[in-house]
């Protein structure tokens, strides 16, 4: 089989493992044109963004439409500690093993990280140790500007909402109509293309003489009559800024005291980000952006971006962002970086278009490995029930990443707190804690097998793990029905440390025989779908607040009940309570509110309080980030 071996590089690994940024800076990336050449991409298939990044154009998927896809693998995890268990690192390490050591065509497809966590408490998301995407600093910072495009589009829509309310409040129906659709010199009226969609939505036939529209038709067309209390669209920025969690807008002297309370979200929480991740083409993105619902009229009708006349402009701002970014791993295997939706309120997966392009490029016998956010109860569930529904793609294997550290926590170990030294229990052998915590791993395995995929457990090994503890995890994984369970050292050794994982994943893909199954059908009620997901967590029932009941009734009346569900829940427990570790059961899942991302295509119930604007800690990561003035290289990025 033809390989991509001409781009593979050998790593010289050091022990102890240096910092992530030092490792990344020690390797000179190949020109991205070399990576593109190895994929048989011509210069017409991509646009360069500097030496080491390129945007792969959607035309590649069109040209390869009749080609056979490769194997499709999703990487998820057990319920994590606040420190993370290394899903991104495992995703990259697995791909390095497949490409650099097992001679397979392989693509890594991962999300673009937000600058908020990068400068805040979490750090970057390029992987870690000797399993990273490079250039690591460019990956974690501006990349090719997709998040900036999302920010601009999101805030243009926010400005349009408040401006429309302002102008409707100060003008008659006739004056509003004349300004929206001005008269031409010949007496005809100018209608933008997007306005014709609104006439169609309202069921209004435009007469040959546009001046023959009735006063009622003019009023219905021109006056959106947005209820300010119903607006769900927030402004965004890609910075952790807790002081923007609640703000008041419209306090300027020229806004005629039309102020209202609102807030900022972080950019990756924007519905436009979720749209980017779930779109399948430029035309599909235009349609999704236009049907995003920003609030309701005072009569209870949903108001969309196209009602505001802005769907086309949003698409123009996003026209380059729809193309995934080509990068490389430390060992020279190709990577597509695209989209980065929140894994709580959104579905937490990279883009469909990146996966589709990659699957065509690797072809039969090749592998595309993509990552789902947080534990399998959030990321993998949404990958299967939302992303796979819209993409039509079927995974052959799911990798669940586990660590001894996290399993000890689930077995009753002390609290793990980011920025605080680990308790002695996590640094010394305690087989009993690990055995007790394996109930969490078992629950994730059984939940993931429901979808009909083979499950391989990757145990991300730390230097403090004992062989007895690792053996317990492998035994528990196999007993729970895993296809295989493998100890991995890719952080310390790169792809070489994940060879056994690569072999297990290949075998799992080749022996996959079941048809894919979803957790619920789309034609049941919103409540029935919510219960199906809650039951998979271990809940015996669901409790709805009055607000949640009201929203479910409204979305059902508006015709949105056939959408999939995207549960907004803590990542630190199967339940709604982050302190409930292991595999809790018998609880009632409380639904505080229910909201909708109609353009993206899902309903999202809120389980507890979900923050969409993180805050900075006392000592953020930015203290360590600087630039070497002699070399121009970034230092301190983690």
mmCIF file of N, CA, C and O in Angstrom, residues 73-76 86-98 106-110 127 131 329 369-372 399 401 490 501:
data_model
loop_
_atom_site.group_PDB
_atom_site.id
_atom_site.type_symbol
_atom_site.label_atom_id
_atom_site.label_comp_id
_atom_site.label_asym_id
_atom_site.label_seq_id
_atom_site.Cartn_x
_atom_site.Cartn_y
_atom_site.Cartn_z
ATOM 1 N N UNK A 73 -12.355 6.479 13.734
ATOM 2 C CA UNK A 73 -12.115 6.182 15.158
ATOM 3 C C UNK A 73 -12.374 7.433 15.984
ATOM 4 O O UNK A 73 -11.886 8.518 15.647
ATOM 5 N N UNK A 74 -13.128 7.308 17.071
ATOM 6 C CA UNK A 74 -13.362 8.420 17.976
ATOM 7 C C UNK A 74 -12.689 8.136 19.310
ATOM 8 O O UNK A 74 -12.737 7.012 19.820
ATOM 9 N N UNK A 75 -12.026 9.149 19.873
ATOM 10 C CA UNK A 75 -11.359 9.020 21.165
ATOM 11 C C UNK A 75 -12.166 9.782 22.207
ATOM 12 O O UNK A 75 -12.417 10.987 22.058
ATOM 13 N N UNK A 76 -12.593 9.080 23.240
ATOM 14 C CA UNK A 76 -13.317 9.680 24.362
ATOM 15 C C UNK A 76 -12.569 9.323 25.646
ATOM 16 O O UNK A 76 -11.404 8.940 25.595
ATOM 17 N N UNK A 86 -5.602 13.236 29.365
ATOM 18 C CA UNK A 86 -4.733 13.069 28.207
ATOM 19 C C UNK A 86 -5.413 12.566 26.952
ATOM 20 O O UNK A 86 -4.798 11.833 26.172
ATOM 21 N N UNK A 87 -6.680 12.958 26.709
ATOM 22 C CA UNK A 87 -7.356 12.519 25.482
ATOM 23 C C UNK A 87 -6.671 13.052 24.232
ATOM 24 O O UNK A 87 -6.467 12.326 23.267
ATOM 25 N N UNK A 88 -6.356 14.358 24.242
ATOM 26 C CA UNK A 88 -5.703 14.949 23.065
ATOM 27 C C UNK A 88 -4.338 14.310 22.832
ATOM 28 O O UNK A 88 -3.962 13.998 21.690
ATOM 29 N N UNK A 89 -3.595 14.115 23.906
ATOM 30 C CA UNK A 89 -2.280 13.487 23.799
ATOM 31 C C UNK A 89 -2.402 12.073 23.251
ATOM 32 O O UNK A 89 -1.610 11.642 22.398
ATOM 33 N N UNK A 90 -3.406 11.341 23.713
ATOM 34 C CA UNK A 90 -3.627 9.977 23.232
ATOM 35 C C UNK A 90 -4.049 9.982 21.765
ATOM 36 O O UNK A 90 -3.602 9.127 20.977
ATOM 37 N N UNK A 91 -4.895 10.911 21.391
ATOM 38 C CA UNK A 91 -5.324 11.020 20.000
ATOM 39 C C UNK A 91 -4.121 11.215 19.079
ATOM 40 O O UNK A 91 -3.972 10.538 18.054
ATOM 41 N N UNK A 92 -3.234 12.141 19.456
ATOM 42 C CA UNK A 92 -2.047 12.415 18.643
ATOM 43 C C UNK A 92 -1.084 11.227 18.683
ATOM 44 O O UNK A 92 -0.542 10.801 17.648
ATOM 45 N N UNK A 93 -0.852 10.663 19.873
ATOM 46 C CA UNK A 93 0.068 9.529 20.004
ATOM 47 C C UNK A 93 -0.374 8.326 19.202
ATOM 48 O O UNK A 93 0.439 7.643 18.553
ATOM 49 N N UNK A 94 -1.682 8.050 19.210
ATOM 50 C CA UNK A 94 -2.222 6.948 18.425
ATOM 51 C C UNK A 94 -1.959 7.169 16.937
ATOM 52 O O UNK A 94 -1.538 6.243 16.221
ATOM 53 N N UNK A 95 -2.178 8.394 16.479
ATOM 54 C CA UNK A 95 -1.959 8.679 15.047
ATOM 55 C C UNK A 95 -0.474 8.591 14.686
ATOM 56 O O UNK A 95 -0.119 8.108 13.599
ATOM 57 N N UNK A 96 0.395 9.042 15.586
ATOM 58 C CA UNK A 96 1.832 8.913 15.332
ATOM 59 C C UNK A 96 2.231 7.440 15.264
ATOM 60 O O UNK A 96 3.057 7.044 14.431
ATOM 61 N N UNK A 97 1.631 6.612 16.114
ATOM 62 C CA UNK A 97 1.929 5.176 16.083
ATOM 63 C C UNK A 97 1.476 4.556 14.765
ATOM 64 O O UNK A 97 2.212 3.795 14.123
ATOM 65 N N UNK A 98 0.246 4.889 14.345
ATOM 66 C CA UNK A 98 -0.291 4.323 13.107
ATOM 67 C C UNK A 98 0.511 4.760 11.885
ATOM 68 O O UNK A 98 0.803 3.964 10.997
ATOM 69 N N UNK A 106 -2.930 7.901 7.883
ATOM 70 C CA UNK A 106 -3.677 8.313 9.064
ATOM 71 C C UNK A 106 -3.831 9.824 9.082
ATOM 72 O O UNK A 106 -2.962 10.561 8.602
ATOM 73 N N UNK A 107 -4.941 10.276 9.621
ATOM 74 C CA UNK A 107 -5.201 11.698 9.816
ATOM 75 C C UNK A 107 -5.691 11.903 11.245
ATOM 76 O O UNK A 107 -6.539 11.147 11.729
ATOM 77 N N UNK A 108 -5.157 12.915 11.906
ATOM 78 C CA UNK A 108 -5.670 13.362 13.194
ATOM 79 C C UNK A 108 -6.635 14.505 12.933
ATOM 80 O O UNK A 108 -6.277 15.473 12.254
ATOM 81 N N UNK A 109 -7.860 14.431 13.446
ATOM 82 C CA UNK A 109 -8.834 15.519 13.311
ATOM 83 C C UNK A 109 -9.229 15.991 14.705
ATOM 84 O O UNK A 109 -9.884 15.257 15.456
ATOM 85 N N UNK A 110 -8.819 17.213 15.049
ATOM 86 C CA UNK A 110 -9.059 17.720 16.407
ATOM 87 C C UNK A 110 -9.586 19.148 16.378
ATOM 88 O O UNK A 110 -9.520 19.841 15.368
ATOM 89 N N UNK A 127 -1.976 18.527 22.548
ATOM 90 C CA UNK A 127 -1.399 17.264 23.000
ATOM 91 C C UNK A 127 -0.369 17.569 24.066
ATOM 92 O O UNK A 127 -0.397 18.626 24.697
ATOM 93 N N UNK A 131 3.832 13.736 22.018
ATOM 94 C CA UNK A 131 2.659 13.523 21.164
ATOM 95 C C UNK A 131 1.924 14.852 21.034
ATOM 96 O O UNK A 131 0.964 15.124 21.762
ATOM 97 N N UNK A 329 1.928 16.486 13.116
ATOM 98 C CA UNK A 329 2.362 16.077 14.451
ATOM 99 C C UNK A 329 3.885 16.167 14.529
ATOM 100 O O UNK A 329 4.564 16.399 13.529
ATOM 101 N N UNK A 369 -8.661 9.584 13.011
ATOM 102 C CA UNK A 369 -8.880 9.548 14.464
ATOM 103 C C UNK A 369 -9.312 10.931 14.900
ATOM 104 O O UNK A 369 -8.592 11.918 14.696
ATOM 105 N N UNK A 370 -10.492 11.027 15.477
ATOM 106 C CA UNK A 370 -11.017 12.300 15.954
ATOM 107 C C UNK A 370 -11.327 12.192 17.438
ATOM 108 O O UNK A 370 -11.481 11.095 17.975
ATOM 109 N N UNK A 371 -11.403 13.337 18.104
ATOM 110 C CA UNK A 371 -11.559 13.362 19.563
ATOM 111 C C UNK A 371 -12.894 13.968 19.964
ATOM 112 O O UNK A 371 -13.343 14.945 19.362
ATOM 113 N N UNK A 372 -13.528 13.384 20.962
ATOM 114 C CA UNK A 372 -14.759 13.927 21.529
ATOM 115 C C UNK A 372 -14.465 14.513 22.902
ATOM 116 O O UNK A 372 -13.689 13.950 23.669
ATOM 117 N N UNK A 399 -12.134 4.707 21.275
ATOM 118 C CA UNK A 399 -11.074 4.564 22.268
ATOM 119 C C UNK A 399 -11.488 5.332 23.515
ATOM 120 O O UNK A 399 -11.876 6.501 23.433
ATOM 121 N N UNK A 401 -10.039 6.705 26.991
ATOM 122 C CA UNK A 401 -8.788 6.976 27.702
ATOM 123 C C UNK A 401 -9.051 6.953 29.208
ATOM 124 O O UNK A 401 -9.971 7.612 29.705
ATOM 125 N N UNK A 490 2.809 7.167 25.259
ATOM 126 C CA UNK A 490 3.056 8.085 24.140
ATOM 127 C C UNK A 490 3.512 9.464 24.590
ATOM 128 O O UNK A 490 4.190 10.157 23.848
ATOM 129 N N UNK A 501 -1.422 0.179 21.119
ATOM 130 C CA UNK A 501 -2.758 0.781 20.975
ATOM 131 C C UNK A 501 -3.157 0.819 19.495
ATOM 132 O O UNK A 501 -4.294 0.504 19.141
#
